[in-house]
Amino acid sequence: MMERNIVSALHRFEHRMLRSAYMDDPNRFNERMLTNEKELFLTYDEFCNHNGESNPYQPKDFSVSRMYGENGAEALMFTFPKPEAPTDCYRIYTFFVKSEKVPGFFTIEHVRGKGPDEPFICRWMMGQNGWTHIGGIEPEGDEFTTCARFYQSFDFEEFMKMVEAAKSTAKKMTPAEMKELFAAQGGCLT
């Protein structure tokens, strides 16, 4: 039972705490994470202490690297301990925001029954009704290039148009289909 709490703490850290801290001030968040090579680990350790959880990891289990891509894309790549459950992250990319671009927060997640070469890529954004994400982004080359191209490809208004178009054609899930989806994600909805 204790092991699931640790996985849950890491999942909450990846999907909620880091995402919220980044979205509050993307460039400031990225610069802070570059101040010390152990900053990501120290932030996770502080998160665990604050939430009464133990931290079983070492600084070597976390890393932060600066990435540069085509068309001036610049981001940080965060790596985490090996995922233990579906939707836990292998990596997260946070883009430095230039001009009027919407912040770019991408999770590279573990999929049940698949290895690290077949992750699930999601882009997270803050919408009018809370957090919104696009999941299952198809890789175009390596995952960083895919995220950078996707980040630079459209703005938030275009994204919301895509969401509305998808909603208009989506059929409602039955309770059995929802239960199956929940089970396939390891009982975890992000």
PDB file of C-alpha atoms in Angstrom:
ATOM      1  CA  MET A   1       0.000   0.000   0.000  1.00  0.00           C
ATOM      2  CA  MET A   2       2.848   2.436   0.782  1.00  0.00           C
ATOM      3  CA  GLU A   3       4.293   1.887  -2.707  1.00  0.00           C
ATOM      4  CA  ARG A   4       1.099   3.122  -4.391  1.00  0.00           C
ATOM      5  CA  ASN A   5       1.241   6.323  -2.296  1.00  0.00           C
ATOM      6  CA  ILE A   6       4.766   6.986  -3.589  1.00  0.00           C
ATOM      7  CA  VAL A   7       3.674   6.463  -7.204  1.00  0.00           C
ATOM      8  CA  SER A   8       0.668   8.651  -6.532  1.00  0.00           C
ATOM      9  CA  ALA A   9       2.869  11.390  -5.046  1.00  0.00           C
ATOM     10  CA  LEU A  10       5.124  11.336  -8.111  1.00  0.00           C
ATOM     11  CA  HIS A  11       2.097  11.395 -10.418  1.00  0.00           C
ATOM     12  CA  ARG A  12       0.584  14.379  -8.561  1.00  0.00           C
ATOM     13  CA  PHE A  13       3.951  16.139  -8.702  1.00  0.00           C
ATOM     14  CA  GLU A  14       4.327  15.561 -12.465  1.00  0.00           C
ATOM     15  CA  HIS A  15       0.750  16.284 -13.528  1.00  0.00           C
ATOM     16  CA  ARG A  16      -0.415  18.894 -11.044  1.00  0.00           C
ATOM     17  CA  MET A  17       2.317  20.660  -9.084  1.00  0.00           C
ATOM     18  CA  LEU A  18       4.832  21.106 -11.924  1.00  0.00           C
ATOM     19  CA  ARG A  19       2.101  21.928 -14.436  1.00  0.00           C
ATOM     20  CA  SER A  20       0.547  24.586 -12.186  1.00  0.00           C
ATOM     21  CA  ALA A  21       3.916  26.126 -11.255  1.00  0.00           C
ATOM     22  CA  TYR A  22       4.892  26.279 -14.929  1.00  0.00           C
ATOM     23  CA  MET A  23       1.589  27.780 -16.077  1.00  0.00           C
ATOM     24  CA  ASP A  24       1.756  30.526 -13.421  1.00  0.00           C
ATOM     25  CA  ASP A  25       4.932  31.985 -14.991  1.00  0.00           C
ATOM     26  CA  PRO A  26       6.531  29.709 -17.631  1.00  0.00           C
ATOM     27  CA  ASN A  27       9.827  31.516 -18.168  1.00  0.00           C
ATOM     28  CA  ARG A  28      10.419  32.145 -14.458  1.00  0.00           C
ATOM     29  CA  PHE A  29       9.653  28.486 -13.699  1.00  0.00           C
ATOM     30  CA  ASN A  30      12.098  27.292 -16.378  1.00  0.00           C
ATOM     31  CA  GLU A  31      14.857  29.633 -15.163  1.00  0.00           C
ATOM     32  CA  ARG A  32      14.350  28.439 -11.569  1.00  0.00           C
ATOM     33  CA  MET A  33      14.701  24.827 -12.621  1.00  0.00           C
ATOM     34  CA  LEU A  34      18.079  25.671 -14.188  1.00  0.00           C
ATOM     35  CA  THR A  35      19.527  27.236 -11.010  1.00  0.00           C
ATOM     36  CA  ASN A  36      20.832  23.971  -9.555  1.00  0.00           C
ATOM     37  CA  GLU A  37      21.351  20.549 -11.156  1.00  0.00           C
ATOM     38  CA  LYS A  38      19.385  19.007  -8.266  1.00  0.00           C
ATOM     39  CA  GLU A  39      16.529  21.554  -8.362  1.00  0.00           C
ATOM     40  CA  LEU A  40      13.942  19.094  -9.743  1.00  0.00           C
ATOM     41  CA  PHE A  41      14.821  16.497  -7.101  1.00  0.00           C
ATOM     42  CA  LEU A  42      14.835  19.124  -4.330  1.00  0.00           C
ATOM     43  CA  THR A  43      11.451  20.426  -5.465  1.00  0.00           C
ATOM     44  CA  TYR A  44      10.041  16.868  -5.447  1.00  0.00           C
ATOM     45  CA  ASP A  45      11.549  16.219  -2.011  1.00  0.00           C
ATOM     46  CA  GLU A  46       9.945  19.423  -0.684  1.00  0.00           C
ATOM     47  CA  PHE A  47       6.617  18.378  -2.282  1.00  0.00           C
ATOM     48  CA  CYS A  48       6.804  14.980  -0.527  1.00  0.00           C
ATOM     49  CA  ASN A  49       7.653  16.546   2.852  1.00  0.00           C
ATOM     50  CA  HIS A  50       4.793  19.043   2.503  1.00  0.00           C
ATOM     51  CA  ASN A  51       2.346  16.202   1.759  1.00  0.00           C
ATOM     52  CA  GLY A  52       3.602  13.810   4.461  1.00  0.00           C
ATOM     53  CA  GLU A  53       5.024  11.367   1.898  1.00  0.00           C
ATOM     54  CA  SER A  54       8.441   9.723   1.944  1.00  0.00           C
ATOM     55  CA  ASN A  55      10.772  10.241  -1.009  1.00  0.00           C
ATOM     56  CA  PRO A  56      12.439   6.948  -2.017  1.00  0.00           C
ATOM     57  CA  TYR A  57      14.386   8.514  -4.903  1.00  0.00           C
ATOM     58  CA  GLN A  58      17.895   9.902  -5.297  1.00  0.00           C
ATOM     59  CA  PRO A  59      18.982  13.088  -7.112  1.00  0.00           C
ATOM     60  CA  LYS A  60      20.316  10.870  -9.965  1.00  0.00           C
ATOM     61  CA  ASP A  61      16.717   9.740 -10.676  1.00  0.00           C
ATOM     62  CA  PHE A  62      15.760  13.254 -11.845  1.00  0.00           C
ATOM     63  CA  SER A  63      17.352  15.540 -14.402  1.00  0.00           C
ATOM     64  CA  VAL A  64      16.760  18.797 -16.271  1.00  0.00           C
ATOM     65  CA  SER A  65      18.270  19.568 -19.689  1.00  0.00           C
ATOM     66  CA  ARG A  66      17.911  22.588 -21.944  1.00  0.00           C
ATOM     67  CA  MET A  67      16.737  21.711 -25.467  1.00  0.00           C
ATOM     68  CA  TYR A  68      16.881  23.710 -28.694  1.00  0.00           C
ATOM     69  CA  GLY A  69      14.806  22.918 -31.762  1.00  0.00           C
ATOM     70  CA  GLU A  70      13.928  24.260 -35.156  1.00  0.00           C
ATOM     71  CA  ASN A  71      12.411  27.737 -35.590  1.00  0.00           C
ATOM     72  CA  GLY A  72      13.873  28.944 -32.287  1.00  0.00           C
ATOM     73  CA  ALA A  73      11.990  26.495 -30.064  1.00  0.00           C
ATOM     74  CA  GLU A  74      13.599  26.339 -26.634  1.00  0.00           C
ATOM     75  CA  ALA A  75      12.471  24.090 -23.803  1.00  0.00           C
ATOM     76  CA  LEU A  76      13.502  22.179 -20.734  1.00  0.00           C
ATOM     77  CA  MET A  77      13.354  18.391 -20.666  1.00  0.00           C
ATOM     78  CA  PHE A  78      12.633  16.899 -17.231  1.00  0.00           C
ATOM     79  CA  THR A  79      13.337  13.194 -16.720  1.00  0.00           C
ATOM     80  CA  PHE A  80      11.841  11.178 -13.888  1.00  0.00           C
ATOM     81  CA  PRO A  81      12.272   7.774 -12.235  1.00  0.00           C
ATOM     82  CA  LYS A  82      11.074   4.834 -14.347  1.00  0.00           C
ATOM     83  CA  PRO A  83       7.255   4.953 -14.496  1.00  0.00           C
ATOM     84  CA  GLU A  84       5.509   2.356 -12.361  1.00  0.00           C
ATOM     85  CA  ALA A  85       1.929   2.966 -13.470  1.00  0.00           C
ATOM     86  CA  PRO A  86       0.096   4.112 -16.607  1.00  0.00           C
ATOM     87  CA  THR A  87       0.182   7.881 -17.140  1.00  0.00           C
ATOM     88  CA  ASP A  88       3.300   8.311 -14.974  1.00  0.00           C
ATOM     89  CA  CYS A  89       5.840  10.371 -16.912  1.00  0.00           C
ATOM     90  CA  TYR A  90       9.087   9.392 -18.541  1.00  0.00           C
ATOM     91  CA  ARG A  91       9.701  13.027 -19.390  1.00  0.00           C
ATOM     92  CA  ILE A  92       8.083  16.459 -19.455  1.00  0.00           C
ATOM     93  CA  TYR A  93       8.922  19.285 -21.864  1.00  0.00           C
ATOM     94  CA  THR A  94       8.257  22.886 -20.817  1.00  0.00           C
ATOM     95  CA  PHE A  95       8.744  25.523 -23.503  1.00  0.00           C
ATOM     96  CA  PHE A  96      10.089  29.019 -22.978  1.00  0.00           C
ATOM     97  CA  VAL A  97       7.266  31.310 -24.056  1.00  0.00           C
ATOM     98  CA  LYS A  98       8.090  33.844 -26.733  1.00  0.00           C
ATOM     99  CA  SER A  99       5.668  36.549 -27.925  1.00  0.00           C
ATOM    100  CA  GLU A 100       1.977  35.680 -27.523  1.00  0.00           C
ATOM    101  CA  LYS A 101       2.349  31.900 -27.604  1.00  0.00           C
ATOM    102  CA  VAL A 102       0.337  29.895 -25.092  1.00  0.00           C
ATOM    103  CA  PRO A 103       2.607  28.050 -22.613  1.00  0.00           C
ATOM    104  CA  GLY A 104       3.731  24.635 -23.836  1.00  0.00           C
ATOM    105  CA  PHE A 105       3.628  21.830 -21.243  1.00  0.00           C
ATOM    106  CA  PHE A 106       3.983  18.306 -22.667  1.00  0.00           C
ATOM    107  CA  THR A 107       3.937  15.028 -20.732  1.00  0.00           C
ATOM    108  CA  ILE A 108       5.541  11.912 -22.189  1.00  0.00           C
ATOM    109  CA  GLU A 109       3.631   9.168 -20.386  1.00  0.00           C
ATOM    110  CA  HIS A 110       3.879   5.437 -19.825  1.00  0.00           C
ATOM    111  CA  VAL A 111       1.219   3.277 -21.503  1.00  0.00           C
ATOM    112  CA  ARG A 112       0.221  -0.043 -19.935  1.00  0.00           C
ATOM    113  CA  GLY A 113       1.830  -2.953 -21.767  1.00  0.00           C
ATOM    114  CA  LYS A 114       4.188  -0.737 -23.791  1.00  0.00           C
ATOM    115  CA  GLY A 115       7.788   0.263 -23.293  1.00  0.00           C
ATOM    116  CA  PRO A 116       9.549   3.621 -23.202  1.00  0.00           C
ATOM    117  CA  ASP A 117       9.786   3.659 -27.008  1.00  0.00           C
ATOM    118  CA  GLU A 118       5.977   3.837 -27.299  1.00  0.00           C
ATOM    119  CA  PRO A 119       4.920   6.661 -24.957  1.00  0.00           C
ATOM    120  CA  PHE A 120       1.712   8.644 -24.936  1.00  0.00           C
ATOM    121  CA  ILE A 121       2.361  12.339 -25.684  1.00  0.00           C
ATOM    122  CA  CYS A 122      -0.018  14.946 -24.217  1.00  0.00           C
ATOM    123  CA  ARG A 123      -0.096  18.737 -24.470  1.00  0.00           C
ATOM    124  CA  TRP A 124      -1.654  20.514 -21.474  1.00  0.00           C
ATOM    125  CA  MET A 125      -3.297  23.955 -21.590  1.00  0.00           C
ATOM    126  CA  MET A 126      -5.434  26.092 -19.332  1.00  0.00           C
ATOM    127  CA  GLY A 127      -8.845  26.654 -20.874  1.00  0.00           C
ATOM    128  CA  GLN A 128     -11.942  28.533 -19.810  1.00  0.00           C
ATOM    129  CA  ASN A 129     -13.192  25.506 -17.866  1.00  0.00           C
ATOM    130  CA  GLY A 130      -9.905  24.368 -16.328  1.00  0.00           C
ATOM    131  CA  TRP A 131      -7.155  22.122 -17.649  1.00  0.00           C
ATOM    132  CA  THR A 132      -7.464  20.771 -21.163  1.00  0.00           C
ATOM    133  CA  HIS A 133      -5.162  18.363 -22.904  1.00  0.00           C
ATOM    134  CA  ILE A 134      -4.649  16.791 -26.281  1.00  0.00           C
ATOM    135  CA  GLY A 135      -3.513  13.207 -25.892  1.00  0.00           C
ATOM    136  CA  GLY A 136      -2.108  10.706 -28.318  1.00  0.00           C
ATOM    137  CA  ILE A 137      -0.090  13.151 -30.406  1.00  0.00           C
ATOM    138  CA  GLU A 138       1.497  11.187 -33.242  1.00  0.00           C
ATOM    139  CA  PRO A 139       5.309  11.389 -33.218  1.00  0.00           C
ATOM    140  CA  GLU A 140       6.968  13.088 -36.182  1.00  0.00           C
ATOM    141  CA  GLY A 141      10.617  12.145 -35.706  1.00  0.00           C
ATOM    142  CA  ASP A 142      11.927  12.258 -32.153  1.00  0.00           C
ATOM    143  CA  GLU A 143       9.573  13.226 -29.323  1.00  0.00           C
ATOM    144  CA  PHE A 144      11.157  16.653 -28.673  1.00  0.00           C
ATOM    145  CA  THR A 145      10.828  17.642 -32.340  1.00  0.00           C
ATOM    146  CA  THR A 146       7.225  16.405 -32.280  1.00  0.00           C
ATOM    147  CA  CYS A 147       6.434  18.508 -29.196  1.00  0.00           C
ATOM    148  CA  ALA A 148       8.236  21.570 -30.601  1.00  0.00           C
ATOM    149  CA  ARG A 149       6.375  21.372 -33.915  1.00  0.00           C
ATOM    150  CA  PHE A 150       3.064  20.840 -32.159  1.00  0.00           C
ATOM    151  CA  TYR A 151       3.777  23.730 -29.788  1.00  0.00           C
ATOM    152  CA  GLN A 152       4.566  26.078 -32.650  1.00  0.00           C
ATOM    153  CA  SER A 153       1.778  24.871 -34.934  1.00  0.00           C
ATOM    154  CA  PHE A 154      -1.260  26.747 -33.601  1.00  0.00           C
ATOM    155  CA  ASP A 155      -2.504  29.058 -30.878  1.00  0.00           C
ATOM    156  CA  PHE A 156      -5.122  28.513 -28.179  1.00  0.00           C
ATOM    157  CA  GLU A 157      -8.087  29.722 -30.239  1.00  0.00           C
ATOM    158  CA  GLU A 158      -7.300  27.154 -32.915  1.00  0.00           C
ATOM    159  CA  PHE A 159      -6.979  24.509 -30.211  1.00  0.00           C
ATOM    160  CA  MET A 160     -10.417  25.331 -28.789  1.00  0.00           C
ATOM    161  CA  LYS A 161     -11.930  25.121 -32.289  1.00  0.00           C
ATOM    162  CA  MET A 162     -10.413  21.641 -32.623  1.00  0.00           C
ATOM    163  CA  VAL A 163     -11.870  20.634 -29.232  1.00  0.00           C
ATOM    164  CA  GLU A 164     -15.340  21.897 -30.162  1.00  0.00           C
ATOM    165  CA  ALA A 165     -15.192  20.102 -33.525  1.00  0.00           C
ATOM    166  CA  ALA A 166     -14.183  16.879 -31.777  1.00  0.00           C
ATOM    167  CA  LYS A 167     -16.985  17.253 -29.217  1.00  0.00           C
ATOM    168  CA  SER A 168     -19.579  17.728 -31.959  1.00  0.00           C
ATOM    169  CA  THR A 169     -18.664  14.410 -33.592  1.00  0.00           C
ATOM    170  CA  ALA A 170     -17.953  12.382 -30.437  1.00  0.00           C
ATOM    171  CA  LYS A 171     -20.486   9.866 -29.242  1.00  0.00           C
ATOM    172  CA  LYS A 172     -21.255   9.564 -25.560  1.00  0.00           C
ATOM    173  CA  MET A 173     -19.479   6.689 -23.791  1.00  0.00           C
ATOM    174  CA  THR A 174     -21.541   4.012 -22.120  1.00  0.00           C
ATOM    175  CA  PRO A 175     -20.834   3.224 -18.441  1.00  0.00           C
ATOM    176  CA  ALA A 176     -19.158  -0.034 -19.572  1.00  0.00           C
ATOM    177  CA  GLU A 177     -16.877   1.867 -21.990  1.00  0.00           C
ATOM    178  CA  MET A 178     -15.953   4.381 -19.258  1.00  0.00           C
ATOM    179  CA  LYS A 179     -15.156   1.525 -16.852  1.00  0.00           C
ATOM    180  CA  GLU A 180     -13.002  -0.151 -19.523  1.00  0.00           C
ATOM    181  CA  LEU A 181     -11.126   3.096 -20.238  1.00  0.00           C
ATOM    182  CA  PHE A 182     -10.557   3.703 -16.512  1.00  0.00           C
ATOM    183  CA  ALA A 183      -9.205   0.158 -16.080  1.00  0.00           C
ATOM    184  CA  ALA A 184      -6.969   0.472 -19.159  1.00  0.00           C
ATOM    185  CA  GLN A 185      -5.393   3.582 -17.623  1.00  0.00           C
ATOM    186  CA  GLY A 186      -4.591   1.671 -14.452  1.00  0.00           C
ATOM    187  CA  GLY A 187      -7.495   3.190 -12.562  1.00  0.00           C
ATOM    188  CA  CYS A 188      -5.972   6.648 -12.895  1.00  0.00           C
ATOM    189  CA  LEU A 189      -7.507   9.614 -14.666  1.00  0.00           C
ATOM    190  CA  THR A 190      -5.347  12.719 -14.989  1.00  0.00           C
TER     191      THR A 190
END
